[in-house]
Structure formats: structure tokens, C-alpha cells
Amino acid sequence: MIKLCVFDFDSTLMDGETIAFFGQAVDKMDEISAITKRAMAGELDFYESLKERVKFLKGVEVAKIEQIAHSLPFIKGAEQIIKYLKEKGVLVAVFSGGFHIATDHAQSLLGFDINFANELHSKNGVLSGEVGGEMMFGDSKGKMLKRLKGLLGLDSKQVAAIGDGANDISMFKEAGTCVAFCANAVLKSAATHIIDIKDLTELKKIL
């Protein structure tokens, strides 16, 4: 029986990539999206690609980023699937290579239990182009899931993980049920289940 369900955020719960939406503020959405696409396909080191993408945001006002973060679109079924899991007594976590400014707000709307992400560094209300946090590396999600399992006394068969990109592979290694959701080929090869319909309520057939 599943007791912990971990979701990726970008392109899994949220419809798109947070940093690409932020890129609209500096008219760099295309450049950022191109780097993100390669990173999620496993072609680039996640840490290096994250730093490179965040540099584009240097000089943007935090208030502008917050405004964008609070208007991100969710994938169809996001709210329903979290409600469904919570009603079953499942602890729901979000692991994001993106940013707390987006995931914290999403938590207040969707009702998941906890989230781990990164922080955009700022000074005097303006982004510095630097980033730090809990999900900086390609293997960060796996390491965090391993810690959570230890804290909660869970084994892999009690854990489900849902994601779409290469940086979700490490958490798949710590979960018994691994769902590649509208995912890159590199993640599909590591999954126990594949969903290619862009509707999170499809997870009810698995979880």
C-alpha cells in the first residue's frame, strides 16, 4: 500500500516549466526553454543548466517573479488527484528542481503536505542571478526521498514517484511505483508505469 507519493512540479503538476515562464519577464523564454529541454532529456548536467538558466533572470524585480509564480497553470486533474490521495491517507510531497516562490504558492492552492525546491537569490528586491537550495543537483531528488523514507520508516514498495524528466530518475530508484507522466524517453525507460494522457486523474488507475 502506498503511504508516500512524490510529485515533480514542472510539467507534472504545473503545465510547463516555471523558469521558462519567468523568462518571459526578460524576453528570454525561448533561450531558457531550449536549455531546459536538453536538461530534462538528460543531455546536460542539471546543476550547470540550472545556474545557466537563472543567470538570465538577473536584474528582474522579485515582485514581478512572484506575480508570474502566482499565476502558473496546473495540469488537468492536479487538484483532484492530490485530494484523492489525501483522502486515502497518503502523504503527498513535491520535489522540484524549480523554485519555492512557485511551489509554496502551489502548496497553498493544491494542498500537498510538503515541498522541497530551490531559492532564487535576491538583494533589495531584485534577483541577483544566483540560486541555491535543496534540489540543485541531478541526484537531489533521490537523496531527499531516501531521507524521507528513513524519517517515516517506509520502504520502497510504500512509495510512488511521478515525474517527466531526467532529474526524476534518482527518485525513481527509491520508489516502488514509478510513473513517467508525459515524459522524456530517458525517464520512461526507468518507469514502472507510463501515462501519455495529459490528465493526472489517470493516476487513479495505478495508485
PDB file of C-alpha atoms in Angstrom:
ATOM      1  CA  MET A   1       0.000   0.000   0.000  1.00  0.00           C
ATOM      2  CA  ILE A   2       1.287   3.463  -0.982  1.00  0.00           C
ATOM      3  CA  LYS A   3       1.926   5.741   2.016  1.00  0.00           C
ATOM      4  CA  LEU A   4       4.031   8.447   0.364  1.00  0.00           C
ATOM      5  CA  CYS A   5       3.547   9.919  -3.099  1.00  0.00           C
ATOM      6  CA  VAL A   6       6.158  12.307  -4.510  1.00  0.00           C
ATOM      7  CA  PHE A   7       5.411  14.547  -7.478  1.00  0.00           C
ATOM      8  CA  ASP A   8       7.780  16.523  -9.640  1.00  0.00           C
ATOM      9  CA  PHE A   9       6.382  20.044 -10.163  1.00  0.00           C
ATOM     10  CA  ASP A  10       7.287  21.445 -13.590  1.00  0.00           C
ATOM     11  CA  SER A  11       5.415  19.700 -16.435  1.00  0.00           C
ATOM     12  CA  THR A  12       3.988  17.207 -13.915  1.00  0.00           C
ATOM     13  CA  LEU A  13       1.725  19.169 -11.569  1.00  0.00           C
ATOM     14  CA  MET A  14       2.252  22.506 -13.336  1.00  0.00           C
ATOM     15  CA  ASP A  15       1.677  22.845 -17.066  1.00  0.00           C
ATOM     16  CA  GLY A  16       5.074  24.000 -18.282  1.00  0.00           C
ATOM     17  CA  GLU A  17       8.446  24.946 -16.827  1.00  0.00           C
ATOM     18  CA  THR A  18       8.470  27.616 -14.109  1.00  0.00           C
ATOM     19  CA  ILE A  19      11.755  29.155 -15.202  1.00  0.00           C
ATOM     20  CA  ALA A  20      10.528  29.480 -18.797  1.00  0.00           C
ATOM     21  CA  PHE A  21       7.529  31.472 -17.549  1.00  0.00           C
ATOM     22  CA  PHE A  22       9.941  33.636 -15.536  1.00  0.00           C
ATOM     23  CA  GLY A  23      11.946  34.084 -18.716  1.00  0.00           C
ATOM     24  CA  GLN A  24       9.029  35.999 -20.211  1.00  0.00           C
ATOM     25  CA  ALA A  25       9.922  38.864 -17.849  1.00  0.00           C
ATOM     26  CA  VAL A  26      13.259  39.313 -19.652  1.00  0.00           C
ATOM     27  CA  ASP A  27      12.122  38.134 -23.089  1.00  0.00           C
ATOM     28  CA  LYS A  28      14.341  35.049 -22.780  1.00  0.00           C
ATOM     29  CA  MET A  29      11.677  32.328 -22.717  1.00  0.00           C
ATOM     30  CA  ASP A  30      12.958  30.617 -25.889  1.00  0.00           C
ATOM     31  CA  GLU A  31      16.593  30.529 -24.761  1.00  0.00           C
ATOM     32  CA  ILE A  32      15.689  29.189 -21.316  1.00  0.00           C
ATOM     33  CA  SER A  33      13.254  26.636 -22.754  1.00  0.00           C
ATOM     34  CA  ALA A  34      15.930  25.277 -25.091  1.00  0.00           C
ATOM     35  CA  ILE A  35      18.338  24.671 -22.170  1.00  0.00           C
ATOM     36  CA  THR A  36      15.542  23.159 -20.049  1.00  0.00           C
ATOM     37  CA  LYS A  37      14.553  20.779 -22.822  1.00  0.00           C
ATOM     38  CA  ARG A  38      18.115  19.454 -23.099  1.00  0.00           C
ATOM     39  CA  ALA A  39      18.470  19.134 -19.312  1.00  0.00           C
ATOM     40  CA  MET A  40      15.188  17.190 -18.981  1.00  0.00           C
ATOM     41  CA  ALA A  41      16.271  14.875 -21.791  1.00  0.00           C
ATOM     42  CA  GLY A  42      19.447  14.106 -19.845  1.00  0.00           C
ATOM     43  CA  GLU A  43      21.748  15.837 -22.317  1.00  0.00           C
ATOM     44  CA  LEU A  44      23.045  18.473 -19.866  1.00  0.00           C
ATOM     45  CA  ASP A  45      24.195  18.385 -16.242  1.00  0.00           C
ATOM     46  CA  PHE A  46      21.233  19.594 -14.179  1.00  0.00           C
ATOM     47  CA  TYR A  47      23.234  21.804 -11.792  1.00  0.00           C
ATOM     48  CA  GLU A  48      25.118  23.571 -14.580  1.00  0.00           C
ATOM     49  CA  SER A  49      21.961  24.053 -16.646  1.00  0.00           C
ATOM     50  CA  LEU A  50      20.070  25.447 -13.642  1.00  0.00           C
ATOM     51  CA  LYS A  51      22.782  28.029 -12.935  1.00  0.00           C
ATOM     52  CA  GLU A  52      22.929  28.978 -16.610  1.00  0.00           C
ATOM     53  CA  ARG A  53      19.163  29.493 -16.819  1.00  0.00           C
ATOM     54  CA  VAL A  54      18.893  31.503 -13.599  1.00  0.00           C
ATOM     55  CA  LYS A  55      21.577  33.931 -14.822  1.00  0.00           C
ATOM     56  CA  PHE A  56      19.080  35.147 -17.428  1.00  0.00           C
ATOM     57  CA  LEU A  57      16.874  36.439 -14.595  1.00  0.00           C
ATOM     58  CA  LYS A  58      19.477  38.801 -13.111  1.00  0.00           C
ATOM     59  CA  GLY A  59      18.004  42.258 -12.537  1.00  0.00           C
ATOM     60  CA  VAL A  60      14.337  41.189 -12.535  1.00  0.00           C
ATOM     61  CA  GLU A  61      12.252  42.502  -9.658  1.00  0.00           C
ATOM     62  CA  VAL A  62      11.168  39.832  -7.164  1.00  0.00           C
ATOM     63  CA  ALA A  63       7.640  41.291  -7.231  1.00  0.00           C
ATOM     64  CA  LYS A  64       7.421  40.546 -10.975  1.00  0.00           C
ATOM     65  CA  ILE A  65       8.617  36.953 -10.467  1.00  0.00           C
ATOM     66  CA  GLU A  66       6.154  36.492  -7.615  1.00  0.00           C
ATOM     67  CA  GLN A  67       3.320  37.745  -9.815  1.00  0.00           C
ATOM     68  CA  ILE A  68       4.210  35.185 -12.505  1.00  0.00           C
ATOM     69  CA  ALA A  69       4.681  32.407  -9.912  1.00  0.00           C
ATOM     70  CA  HIS A  70       1.203  33.026  -8.535  1.00  0.00           C
ATOM     71  CA  SER A  71      -0.471  32.668 -11.931  1.00  0.00           C
ATOM     72  CA  LEU A  72       1.096  29.433 -13.217  1.00  0.00           C
ATOM     73  CA  PRO A  73      -1.305  26.962 -14.885  1.00  0.00           C
ATOM     74  CA  PHE A  74      -1.774  23.498 -13.400  1.00  0.00           C
ATOM     75  CA  ILE A  75      -2.038  20.226 -15.308  1.00  0.00           C
ATOM     76  CA  LYS A  76      -5.593  18.928 -15.684  1.00  0.00           C
ATOM     77  CA  GLY A  77      -6.520  16.839 -12.646  1.00  0.00           C
ATOM     78  CA  ALA A  78      -3.790  18.200 -10.329  1.00  0.00           C
ATOM     79  CA  GLU A  79      -6.146  19.325  -7.570  1.00  0.00           C
ATOM     80  CA  GLN A  80      -8.337  16.220  -7.890  1.00  0.00           C
ATOM     81  CA  ILE A  81      -5.503  13.690  -7.682  1.00  0.00           C
ATOM     82  CA  ILE A  82      -3.987  15.310  -4.580  1.00  0.00           C
ATOM     83  CA  LYS A  83      -7.418  15.376  -2.910  1.00  0.00           C
ATOM     84  CA  TYR A  84      -7.886  11.697  -3.864  1.00  0.00           C
ATOM     85  CA  LEU A  85      -4.517  10.709  -2.372  1.00  0.00           C
ATOM     86  CA  LYS A  86      -5.085  12.716   0.811  1.00  0.00           C
ATOM     87  CA  GLU A  87      -8.463  11.039   1.298  1.00  0.00           C
ATOM     88  CA  LYS A  88      -6.659   7.691   1.099  1.00  0.00           C
ATOM     89  CA  GLY A  89      -4.283   8.821   3.865  1.00  0.00           C
ATOM     90  CA  VAL A  90      -1.286   9.170   1.548  1.00  0.00           C
ATOM     91  CA  LEU A  91       1.374  11.778   2.404  1.00  0.00           C
ATOM     92  CA  VAL A  92       1.919  13.944  -0.688  1.00  0.00           C
ATOM     93  CA  ALA A  93       5.267  15.672  -1.317  1.00  0.00           C
ATOM     94  CA  VAL A  94       6.569  17.777  -4.187  1.00  0.00           C
ATOM     95  CA  PHE A  95      10.226  17.724  -5.231  1.00  0.00           C
ATOM     96  CA  SER A  96      11.079  20.491  -7.674  1.00  0.00           C
ATOM     97  CA  GLY A  97      14.264  21.498  -9.440  1.00  0.00           C
ATOM     98  CA  GLY A  98      12.407  24.803  -9.723  1.00  0.00           C
ATOM     99  CA  PHE A  99      11.689  27.336  -7.022  1.00  0.00           C
ATOM    100  CA  HIS A 100       9.942  27.755  -3.681  1.00  0.00           C
ATOM    101  CA  ILE A 101       8.393  31.013  -4.875  1.00  0.00           C
ATOM    102  CA  ALA A 102       6.213  28.828  -7.130  1.00  0.00           C
ATOM    103  CA  THR A 103       5.891  25.574  -5.160  1.00  0.00           C
ATOM    104  CA  ASP A 104       4.993  27.247  -1.848  1.00  0.00           C
ATOM    105  CA  HIS A 105       2.113  29.075  -3.520  1.00  0.00           C
ATOM    106  CA  ALA A 106       1.027  25.883  -5.297  1.00  0.00           C
ATOM    107  CA  GLN A 107       1.005  24.084  -1.934  1.00  0.00           C
ATOM    108  CA  SER A 108      -1.466  26.657  -0.589  1.00  0.00           C
ATOM    109  CA  LEU A 109      -3.734  26.030  -3.583  1.00  0.00           C
ATOM    110  CA  LEU A 110      -3.410  22.273  -4.138  1.00  0.00           C
ATOM    111  CA  GLY A 111      -2.994  21.124  -0.538  1.00  0.00           C
ATOM    112  CA  PHE A 112       0.026  18.811  -0.751  1.00  0.00           C
ATOM    113  CA  ASP A 113       1.873  18.253   2.527  1.00  0.00           C
ATOM    114  CA  ILE A 114       5.424  19.433   1.900  1.00  0.00           C
ATOM    115  CA  ASN A 115       7.675  20.644  -0.885  1.00  0.00           C
ATOM    116  CA  PHE A 116      11.398  20.848  -1.500  1.00  0.00           C
ATOM    117  CA  ALA A 117      12.766  23.219  -4.144  1.00  0.00           C
ATOM    118  CA  ASN A 118      15.344  25.959  -4.736  1.00  0.00           C
ATOM    119  CA  GLU A 119      15.564  29.644  -3.805  1.00  0.00           C
ATOM    120  CA  LEU A 120      16.217  32.486  -6.217  1.00  0.00           C
ATOM    121  CA  HIS A 121      18.719  34.784  -4.521  1.00  0.00           C
ATOM    122  CA  SER A 122      17.828  38.451  -4.384  1.00  0.00           C
ATOM    123  CA  LYS A 123      19.139  41.741  -2.981  1.00  0.00           C
ATOM    124  CA  ASN A 124      16.988  44.811  -2.348  1.00  0.00           C
ATOM    125  CA  GLY A 125      14.004  43.229  -4.104  1.00  0.00           C
ATOM    126  CA  VAL A 126      15.933  42.367  -7.286  1.00  0.00           C
ATOM    127  CA  LEU A 127      17.165  38.945  -8.450  1.00  0.00           C
ATOM    128  CA  SER A 128      20.953  38.537  -8.405  1.00  0.00           C
ATOM    129  CA  GLY A 129      21.053  35.750 -10.985  1.00  0.00           C
ATOM    130  CA  GLU A 130      22.177  33.241  -8.346  1.00  0.00           C
ATOM    131  CA  VAL A 131      20.354  30.202  -6.953  1.00  0.00           C
ATOM    132  CA  GLY A 132      20.659  27.784  -4.037  1.00  0.00           C
ATOM    133  CA  GLY A 133      18.527  25.214  -2.273  1.00  0.00           C
ATOM    134  CA  GLU A 134      17.556  21.600  -1.695  1.00  0.00           C
ATOM    135  CA  MET A 135      17.153  20.458  -5.308  1.00  0.00           C
ATOM    136  CA  MET A 136      20.222  21.773  -7.083  1.00  0.00           C
ATOM    137  CA  PHE A 137      21.676  18.557  -8.495  1.00  0.00           C
ATOM    138  CA  GLY A 138      20.646  15.720 -10.757  1.00  0.00           C
ATOM    139  CA  ASP A 139      20.571  13.289  -7.835  1.00  0.00           C
ATOM    140  CA  SER A 140      18.978  15.642  -5.264  1.00  0.00           C
ATOM    141  CA  LYS A 141      15.500  14.122  -5.525  1.00  0.00           C
ATOM    142  CA  GLY A 142      16.753  10.603  -4.877  1.00  0.00           C
ATOM    143  CA  LYS A 143      18.786  11.683  -1.867  1.00  0.00           C
ATOM    144  CA  MET A 144      15.850  13.609  -0.402  1.00  0.00           C
ATOM    145  CA  LEU A 145      13.462  10.702  -0.938  1.00  0.00           C
ATOM    146  CA  LYS A 146      15.895   8.339   0.753  1.00  0.00           C
ATOM    147  CA  ARG A 147      15.980  10.690   3.775  1.00  0.00           C
ATOM    148  CA  LEU A 148      12.201  10.975   3.872  1.00  0.00           C
ATOM    149  CA  LYS A 149      11.793   7.197   3.724  1.00  0.00           C
ATOM    150  CA  GLY A 150      14.169   6.857   6.671  1.00  0.00           C
ATOM    151  CA  LEU A 151      12.349   9.547   8.647  1.00  0.00           C
ATOM    152  CA  LEU A 152       8.945   7.985   8.010  1.00  0.00           C
ATOM    153  CA  GLY A 153      10.086   4.370   8.325  1.00  0.00           C
ATOM    154  CA  LEU A 154       8.948   3.457   4.817  1.00  0.00           C
ATOM    155  CA  ASP A 155      10.356   1.020   2.287  1.00  0.00           C
ATOM    156  CA  SER A 156      10.312   1.487  -1.481  1.00  0.00           C
ATOM    157  CA  LYS A 157       7.125  -0.506  -2.106  1.00  0.00           C
ATOM    158  CA  GLN A 158       5.218   2.038   0.036  1.00  0.00           C
ATOM    159  CA  VAL A 159       6.409   4.940  -2.139  1.00  0.00           C
ATOM    160  CA  ALA A 160       5.197   6.244  -5.502  1.00  0.00           C
ATOM    161  CA  ALA A 161       7.036   8.848  -7.588  1.00  0.00           C
ATOM    162  CA  ILE A 162       5.664  10.780 -10.567  1.00  0.00           C
ATOM    163  CA  GLY A 163       7.781  12.867 -12.931  1.00  0.00           C
ATOM    164  CA  ASP A 164       8.703  13.728 -16.512  1.00  0.00           C
ATOM    165  CA  GLY A 165      12.433  14.453 -16.785  1.00  0.00           C
ATOM    166  CA  ALA A 166      15.944  13.115 -16.344  1.00  0.00           C
ATOM    167  CA  ASN A 167      16.357  14.627 -12.867  1.00  0.00           C
ATOM    168  CA  ASP A 168      13.481  12.377 -11.692  1.00  0.00           C
ATOM    169  CA  ILE A 169      15.464   9.180 -12.352  1.00  0.00           C
ATOM    170  CA  SER A 170      17.180   9.330  -8.954  1.00  0.00           C
ATOM    171  CA  MET A 171      13.858   9.407  -7.081  1.00  0.00           C
ATOM    172  CA  PHE A 172      12.514   6.567  -9.224  1.00  0.00           C
ATOM    173  CA  LYS A 173      15.357   4.440  -7.834  1.00  0.00           C
ATOM    174  CA  GLU A 174      13.940   4.989  -4.323  1.00  0.00           C
ATOM    175  CA  ALA A 175      10.295   4.222  -5.194  1.00  0.00           C
ATOM    176  CA  GLY A 176       8.427   1.002  -5.912  1.00  0.00           C
ATOM    177  CA  THR A 177       5.822   2.644  -8.160  1.00  0.00           C
ATOM    178  CA  CYS A 178       7.432   4.945 -10.734  1.00  0.00           C
ATOM    179  CA  VAL A 179       5.159   6.827 -13.137  1.00  0.00           C
ATOM    180  CA  ALA A 180       6.562   8.618 -16.171  1.00  0.00           C
ATOM    181  CA  PHE A 181       3.950  11.294 -16.921  1.00  0.00           C
ATOM    182  CA  CYS A 182       4.008  12.680 -20.486  1.00  0.00           C
ATOM    183  CA  ALA A 183       7.712  12.149 -20.027  1.00  0.00           C
ATOM    184  CA  ASN A 184      11.057  12.220 -21.791  1.00  0.00           C
ATOM    185  CA  ALA A 185      12.244   8.894 -23.222  1.00  0.00           C
ATOM    186  CA  VAL A 186      15.108   8.740 -20.704  1.00  0.00           C
ATOM    187  CA  LEU A 187      12.614   8.646 -17.818  1.00  0.00           C
ATOM    188  CA  LYS A 188      10.178   6.271 -19.477  1.00  0.00           C
ATOM    189  CA  SER A 189      12.933   3.655 -19.591  1.00  0.00           C
ATOM    190  CA  ALA A 190      13.251   3.882 -15.776  1.00  0.00           C
ATOM    191  CA  ALA A 191       9.495   3.783 -15.064  1.00  0.00           C
ATOM    192  CA  THR A 192       7.186   1.003 -13.870  1.00  0.00           C
ATOM    193  CA  HIS A 193       4.193   2.801 -15.417  1.00  0.00           C
ATOM    194  CA  ILE A 194       3.785   5.266 -18.281  1.00  0.00           C
ATOM    195  CA  ILE A 195       0.969   7.778 -18.746  1.00  0.00           C
ATOM    196  CA  ASP A 196       0.874   9.671 -22.033  1.00  0.00           C
ATOM    197  CA  ILE A 197      -2.521  11.321 -21.461  1.00  0.00           C
ATOM    198  CA  LYS A 198      -2.180  14.839 -20.031  1.00  0.00           C
ATOM    199  CA  ASP A 199      -4.615  14.244 -17.185  1.00  0.00           C
ATOM    200  CA  LEU A 200      -3.393  13.433 -13.661  1.00  0.00           C
ATOM    201  CA  THR A 201      -6.616  11.632 -12.739  1.00  0.00           C
ATOM    202  CA  GLU A 202      -5.238   8.787 -14.901  1.00  0.00           C
ATOM    203  CA  LEU A 203      -3.085   8.023 -11.827  1.00  0.00           C
ATOM    204  CA  LYS A 204      -6.185   6.646 -10.075  1.00  0.00           C
ATOM    205  CA  LYS A 205      -5.780   3.550 -12.262  1.00  0.00           C
ATOM    206  CA  ILE A 206      -2.334   2.976 -10.718  1.00  0.00           C
ATOM    207  CA  LEU A 207      -2.367   4.406  -7.192  1.00  0.00           C
TER     208      LEU A 207
END
